[in-house]
Coordinates of C-alpha atoms in Angstrom, one line a residue:
M1 CA 26.0 18.5 -0.2
N2 CA 29.1 17.9 1.9
N3 CA 28.9 21.2 3.7
K4 CA 25.4 21.2 5.0
K5 CA 22.9 18.9 6.7
I6 CA 20.6 16.8 4.5
L7 CA 17.0 17.8 4.8
L8 CA 14.2 15.3 4.2
K9 CA 11.1 17.2 3.5
L10 CA 7.5 16.0 3.8
S11 CA 4.6 18.4 3.2
W12 CA 2.0 16.9 5.5
N13 CA 1.4 18.9 8.6
N14 CA 3.3 17.4 11.5
S15 CA 3.6 14.0 9.8
Y16 CA 7.3 13.6 10.5
Q17 CA 6.8 14.6 14.1
V18 CA 4.2 11.9 14.4
L19 CA 6.3 9.4 12.5
V20 CA 9.3 9.9 14.9
H21 CA 7.0 9.5 17.9
A22 CA 5.5 6.3 16.5
L23 CA 8.9 4.8 15.8
H24 CA 9.9 5.7 19.4
R25 CA 6.8 4.0 20.8
S26 CA 7.5 0.9 18.8
K27 CA 11.2 0.9 19.9
R28 CA 12.5 1.6 16.5
S29 CA 14.7 4.5 15.6
L30 CA 16.3 6.4 12.8
P31 CA 19.8 7.0 14.3
N32 CA 20.9 9.7 11.9
L33 CA 17.8 11.8 12.0
H34 CA 15.9 14.1 14.4
T35 CA 12.9 16.3 14.3
P36 CA 13.4 20.0 15.1
R37 CA 10.7 22.1 16.6
L38 CA 9.7 24.5 13.8
Q39 CA 6.6 26.7 13.6
T40 CA 6.1 25.9 9.9
E41 CA 3.7 23.8 7.8
I42 CA 6.5 21.2 7.4
S43 CA 7.9 19.2 10.2
P44 CA 11.1 17.8 8.6
L45 CA 13.6 15.2 9.7
L46 CA 17.0 16.7 9.9
A47 CA 20.3 14.8 9.8
N48 CA 22.2 14.8 13.1
Q49 CA 25.4 14.9 11.2
I50 CA 26.7 15.2 7.6
L51 CA 25.5 12.1 5.7
P52 CA 27.7 10.9 2.9
S53 CA 26.0 10.0 -0.3
G54 CA 24.9 6.4 -0.1
T55 CA 24.1 6.4 3.6
T56 CA 21.2 4.1 4.4
I57 CA 18.5 6.2 6.2
L58 CA 15.8 3.6 6.4
T59 CA 15.3 -0.1 5.6
T60 CA 11.7 -1.2 5.7
G61 CA 10.5 -4.5 7.0
I62 CA 8.5 -6.9 4.8
P63 CA 5.3 -5.3 3.4
V64 CA 2.2 -5.5 5.5
G65 CA 0.3 -6.3 2.3
S66 CA 1.4 -7.2 -1.2
S67 CA 0.2 -8.7 -4.4
V68 CA 1.7 -10.0 -7.7
V69 CA -0.5 -9.4 -10.7
R70 CA -1.9 -12.5 -12.4
P71 CA 0.1 -12.3 -15.7
F72 CA 3.3 -12.6 -13.7
R73 CA 2.2 -15.0 -10.9
K74 CA 4.3 -17.9 -12.3
E75 CA 7.4 -15.8 -12.9
V76 CA 7.6 -13.5 -9.9
C77 CA 8.1 -15.0 -6.4
T78 CA 5.1 -14.4 -4.2
W79 CA 7.4 -13.8 -1.2
C80 CA 10.6 -12.0 -2.3
F81 CA 9.4 -10.8 -5.8
A82 CA 12.5 -12.3 -7.5
Y83 CA 12.2 -12.5 -11.3
H84 CA 14.4 -14.2 -13.8
D85 CA 13.8 -13.3 -17.4
G86 CA 10.3 -14.7 -17.6
K87 CA 11.3 -18.2 -16.4
T88 CA 8.6 -20.2 -14.6
L89 CA 9.6 -20.6 -11.0
K90 CA 10.3 -24.1 -9.7
Y91 CA 8.8 -24.1 -6.2
R92 CA 5.1 -23.9 -5.7
I93 CA 2.1 -24.7 -3.5
D94 CA -0.7 -26.7 -5.1
G95 CA 0.7 -25.7 -8.5
K96 CA -0.8 -22.2 -8.0
I97 CA 1.5 -20.2 -5.8
Y98 CA 5.0 -19.8 -7.1
F99 CA 8.3 -19.2 -5.2
Y100 CA 11.9 -18.5 -6.1
S101 CA 13.3 -21.0 -3.5
S102 CA 12.2 -23.5 -1.0
A103 CA 13.2 -21.0 1.7
C104 CA 10.7 -18.5 0.3
L105 CA 8.0 -21.2 0.3
V106 CA 8.7 -22.1 3.9
V107 CA 8.7 -18.5 5.2
F108 CA 5.4 -17.8 3.3
S109 CA 3.8 -20.8 4.9
E110 CA 4.9 -19.6 8.4
Y111 CA 3.2 -16.3 7.8
D112 CA 0.0 -18.0 6.7
P113 CA -0.8 -20.5 9.5
F114 CA -4.6 -20.4 8.8
H115 CA -4.0 -20.9 5.0
I116 CA -6.0 -17.7 4.3
L117 CA -3.5 -16.5 1.7
R118 CA -3.0 -20.0 0.3
N119 CA -6.7 -20.5 -0.2
T120 CA -7.2 -17.0 -1.6
L121 CA -4.3 -17.3 -4.1
I122 CA -5.4 -20.7 -5.3
E123 CA -8.4 -18.7 -6.7
G124 CA -11.2 -21.2 -6.1
L125 CA -13.6 -18.6 -4.8
Y126 CA -12.3 -15.8 -7.0
L127 CA -13.1 -17.7 -10.2
K128 CA -16.7 -17.9 -8.9
C129 CA -16.8 -14.2 -8.2
E130 CA -14.8 -12.9 -11.2
G131 CA -16.5 -10.2 -13.3
E132 CA -16.5 -6.6 -14.2
I133 CA -18.0 -3.8 -12.2
Q134 CA -20.3 -1.2 -13.9
D135 CA -19.5 2.4 -13.1
E136 CA -22.0 4.1 -10.9
E137 CA -23.1 7.7 -10.8
V138 CA -22.5 9.4 -7.5
P139 CA -25.5 11.7 -6.7
L140 CA -23.9 15.1 -6.4
T141 CA -27.1 16.5 -4.9
E142 CA -26.7 14.4 -1.8
N143 CA -24.2 14.4 1.0
L144 CA -21.5 12.0 -0.3
A145 CA -20.5 10.8 3.1
D146 CA -24.2 9.8 3.7
V147 CA -24.2 8.0 0.3
I148 CA -21.1 6.1 1.3
Q149 CA -22.5 5.2 4.7
K150 CA -25.7 4.0 3.2
R151 CA -23.9 1.6 0.9
W152 CA -21.9 0.2 3.9
D153 CA -25.1 -0.2 5.9
E154 CA -26.4 -2.4 3.0
V155 CA -23.2 -4.4 3.3
S156 CA -23.9 -5.0 7.0
A157 CA -27.3 -6.4 6.1
W158 CA -25.6 -8.7 3.5
K159 CA -23.3 -9.9 6.3
V160 CA -26.2 -10.9 8.5
A161 CA -28.0 -12.6 5.6
V162 CA -24.9 -14.7 4.6
K163 CA -24.2 -15.7 8.2
R164 CA -27.5 -17.4 8.5
L165 CA -27.0 -19.6 5.4
K166 CA -25.2 -22.9 5.0
I167 CA -21.9 -22.6 2.9
S168 CA -23.6 -24.5 0.1
K169 CA -26.3 -21.9 -0.1
R170 CA -24.1 -18.8 -0.2
Q171 CA -23.3 -18.6 -3.9
K172 CA -26.1 -16.3 -4.8
F173 CA -24.7 -13.8 -2.3
Y174 CA -21.2 -13.8 -3.9
P175 CA -19.9 -10.4 -4.8
T176 CA -18.6 -9.5 -8.3
V177 CA -14.8 -9.2 -7.9
T178 CA -12.5 -7.7 -10.6
A179 CA -8.8 -8.7 -11.0
E180 CA -7.8 -5.5 -9.3
D181 CA -10.1 -6.1 -6.3
Y182 CA -8.7 -9.6 -6.0
A183 CA -5.2 -8.2 -5.8
E184 CA -6.3 -5.8 -3.1
S185 CA -7.7 -8.7 -1.0
N186 CA -4.3 -10.5 -0.7
L187 CA -3.0 -9.2 2.6
Y188 CA -0.3 -10.7 4.8
M189 CA -1.1 -11.7 8.3
D190 CA -0.3 -9.3 11.2
K191 CA 2.9 -11.0 12.4
E192 CA 5.4 -9.6 14.9
Q193 CA 7.7 -8.4 12.1
T194 CA 5.0 -6.1 10.6
K195 CA 3.6 -4.6 13.9
N196 CA 5.7 -1.5 13.6
E197 CA 4.6 -1.0 10.0
N198 CA 1.0 -1.5 11.0
E199 CA 1.3 1.2 13.7
L200 CA 2.6 3.6 11.1
S201 CA -0.1 2.7 8.7
K202 CA -2.8 4.0 11.1
L203 CA -1.2 7.5 10.7
L204 CA -1.5 7.6 6.9
Q205 CA -4.3 9.5 5.3
S206 CA -7.4 7.8 3.8
S207 CA -9.4 10.3 1.8
E208 CA -12.3 8.0 1.1
V209 CA -14.8 10.7 0.2
E210 CA -12.5 12.5 -2.2
K211 CA -11.6 9.2 -3.9
V212 CA -15.2 8.1 -4.4
K213 CA -16.2 11.5 -5.8
K214 CA -13.5 11.3 -8.4
Y215 CA -13.8 7.5 -9.1
P216 CA -17.4 6.4 -8.3
Y217 CA -16.6 2.7 -9.0
I218 CA -14.4 2.6 -5.9
L219 CA -17.4 2.5 -3.6
V220 CA -18.6 -0.7 -5.3
S221 CA -15.1 -2.0 -5.4
Y222 CA -14.5 -1.5 -1.7
T223 CA -17.7 -3.2 -0.6
S224 CA -17.0 -6.1 -3.0
I225 CA -13.5 -6.6 -1.5
Y226 CA -15.0 -6.6 2.0
K227 CA -17.6 -9.2 1.1
F228 CA -14.9 -11.3 -0.6
V229 CA -12.6 -11.2 2.5
R230 CA -15.5 -12.1 4.7
L231 CA -16.1 -15.2 2.7
V232 CA -12.4 -16.2 2.6
V233 CA -11.2 -15.9 6.2
P234 CA -12.0 -18.6 8.9
D235 CA -14.6 -17.9 11.6
C236 CA -11.9 -17.3 14.2
L237 CA -10.7 -14.1 12.4
L238 CA -14.1 -12.7 11.4
L239 CA -14.1 -10.3 14.4
W240 CA -11.3 -8.3 12.7
V241 CA -13.0 -8.3 9.2
N242 CA -15.4 -5.4 9.8
P243 CA -16.2 -2.4 7.5
N244 CA -14.1 0.1 9.5
N245 CA -10.9 -2.1 9.2
I246 CA -11.4 -2.9 5.5
R247 CA -12.2 0.7 4.6
S248 CA -9.2 1.9 6.5
I249 CA -6.8 -0.6 4.9
I250 CA -7.8 -0.3 1.2
G251 CA -8.4 3.5 1.6
R252 CA -4.7 3.9 2.6
N253 CA -3.4 1.4 0.1
L254 CA -4.8 3.3 -2.9
T255 CA -2.4 6.2 -2.5
N256 CA 0.4 4.8 -0.4
A257 CA 1.3 1.5 -2.0
L258 CA 4.6 1.2 -3.8
G259 CA 4.9 -0.5 -7.1
I260 CA 6.9 -3.7 -7.6
W261 CA 8.8 -3.2 -10.8
S262 CA 11.4 -5.1 -12.7
S263 CA 15.0 -4.1 -12.4
V264 CA 16.6 -2.1 -15.3
T265 CA 20.2 -1.7 -16.4
E266 CA 19.7 1.5 -18.4
Q267 CA 17.8 4.7 -17.4
D268 CA 15.5 4.7 -20.5
E269 CA 14.8 0.9 -20.3
E270 CA 11.1 0.0 -19.9
R271 CA 10.2 -1.7 -16.7
E272 CA 7.6 -4.4 -16.1
Y273 CA 4.9 -3.9 -13.5
F274 CA 4.7 -6.9 -11.2
G275 CA 2.3 -5.7 -8.5
F276 CA 2.4 -3.6 -5.4
G277 CA 3.5 -3.7 -1.8
V278 CA 2.4 -1.6 1.2
H279 CA 5.3 -0.3 3.4
P280 CA 3.8 2.3 5.7
S281 CA 7.2 3.7 6.9
A282 CA 8.3 4.1 3.3
S283 CA 5.3 6.3 2.6
Y284 CA 6.8 9.0 4.8
F285 CA 9.7 9.3 2.4
N286 CA 7.6 9.2 -0.7
H287 CA 6.5 12.9 -1.0
S288 CA 9.1 15.6 -1.7
C289 CA 9.4 18.1 -4.5
D290 CA 13.0 18.8 -3.5
P291 CA 14.2 15.2 -2.8
N292 CA 17.6 14.1 -1.6
V293 CA 16.6 10.5 -0.9
Q294 CA 16.2 7.7 -3.4
K295 CA 14.6 4.4 -2.8
L296 CA 15.8 0.9 -3.8
R297 CA 13.9 -2.3 -3.6
V298 CA 15.9 -5.2 -2.2
G299 CA 13.8 -8.3 -2.4
N300 CA 10.6 -7.5 -0.5
R301 CA 12.1 -4.6 1.4
Y302 CA 13.0 -1.0 0.5
E303 CA 16.1 0.9 1.4
F304 CA 16.3 4.7 1.3
F305 CA 19.6 6.5 0.6
A306 CA 20.8 10.0 1.0
Y307 CA 21.9 11.4 -2.4
G308 CA 22.4 14.7 -4.3
I309 CA 19.3 16.7 -5.3
R310 CA 18.0 15.9 -8.8
K311 CA 16.3 18.2 -11.3
S312 CA 12.5 18.0 -11.0
D313 CA 9.4 18.9 -13.1
N314 CA 8.0 22.4 -12.7
V315 CA 5.4 23.0 -10.0
K316 CA 2.4 22.8 -12.3
E317 CA 3.5 19.4 -13.6
R318 CA 4.2 18.2 -10.1
R319 CA 0.8 19.3 -8.9
R320 CA -0.9 17.6 -11.9
I321 CA 0.8 14.3 -11.0
L322 CA 0.2 14.6 -7.2
K323 CA -3.5 15.4 -7.8
E324 CA -3.9 11.8 -8.8
C325 CA -2.9 10.9 -5.3
F326 CA -5.3 13.4 -3.8
Y327 CA -2.2 15.3 -2.5
V328 CA -1.5 19.0 -2.6
C329 CA 2.1 19.8 -1.7
G330 CA 2.9 22.9 0.3
C331 CA 6.7 22.6 0.6
S332 CA 8.9 25.7 0.3
K333 CA 10.0 24.8 -3.2
C334 CA 6.3 24.7 -4.4
T335 CA 5.5 27.9 -2.5
I336 CA 8.4 29.8 -4.1
E337 CA 7.7 28.5 -7.6
L338 CA 4.0 29.4 -7.4
A339 CA 4.8 32.9 -6.3
S340 CA 7.3 33.5 -9.1

């Protein structure tokens, strides 16, 4: 490792090239990295110089969206994700939203000036909408894109009908929302610190048709999340709560969110799943079959380090796992192993 440049590989066509351009436009940079002009399927980031093990390559900002699962909401800080052996956190808002410190509570409040997150996390509306969604059959004889569009056209009609009603009369139009859908609806506001991440998020893939074909309930889930968000946000923000934006956000979250896990002291120790966070820049370091980068969560941020290449699963096992993310890797390692 000390006698050659470290190569960070990503198997999406031109994705690293686009990533570097996006960072340049947003006045961010990765000082140790550059993108060579290669006529290959992979546009990698190469180190400008030898990077010693432990070199920080990327530190993300706060997540553009995150959610702590309900079983841990009293024990995991809503802001920094701190966890202390299952102890109930001391600082809270309205006895419903828990924080590790008063500083976390204050910063959270600054990010939520319209009390959208506050009102959502308090769960008043969610408890009225809570339920389970029945799986639906997707008609394979029809064009799936048309089926999806038809469902969203129905949602647009719902929006018009609800808008005409008084708030007290809207309950019969409430969507059914599962606990998972509710977690998806908890999004941080687009503040200055997340603008770079939001720009990168637009470049990530959203394979809506493929996802609905494999998991039909997703179509119902997506439309329910949209309806729920429409009912939660104040009128001044409804302009941005439209089907295209919601479909784009949750479509990317499904395969690009990073899990929030408890820390472990031993390699074989079981970890607790606390929820998820969306760090768009981190997603570009999240797909390599020959990795030399490891990620480490520090509070509500991720750091990525250069390190020695580790032994991986064989190509068939890797492809089986990546298939769940609707991703087919075409890196040189996969190509060589498939040919052998």
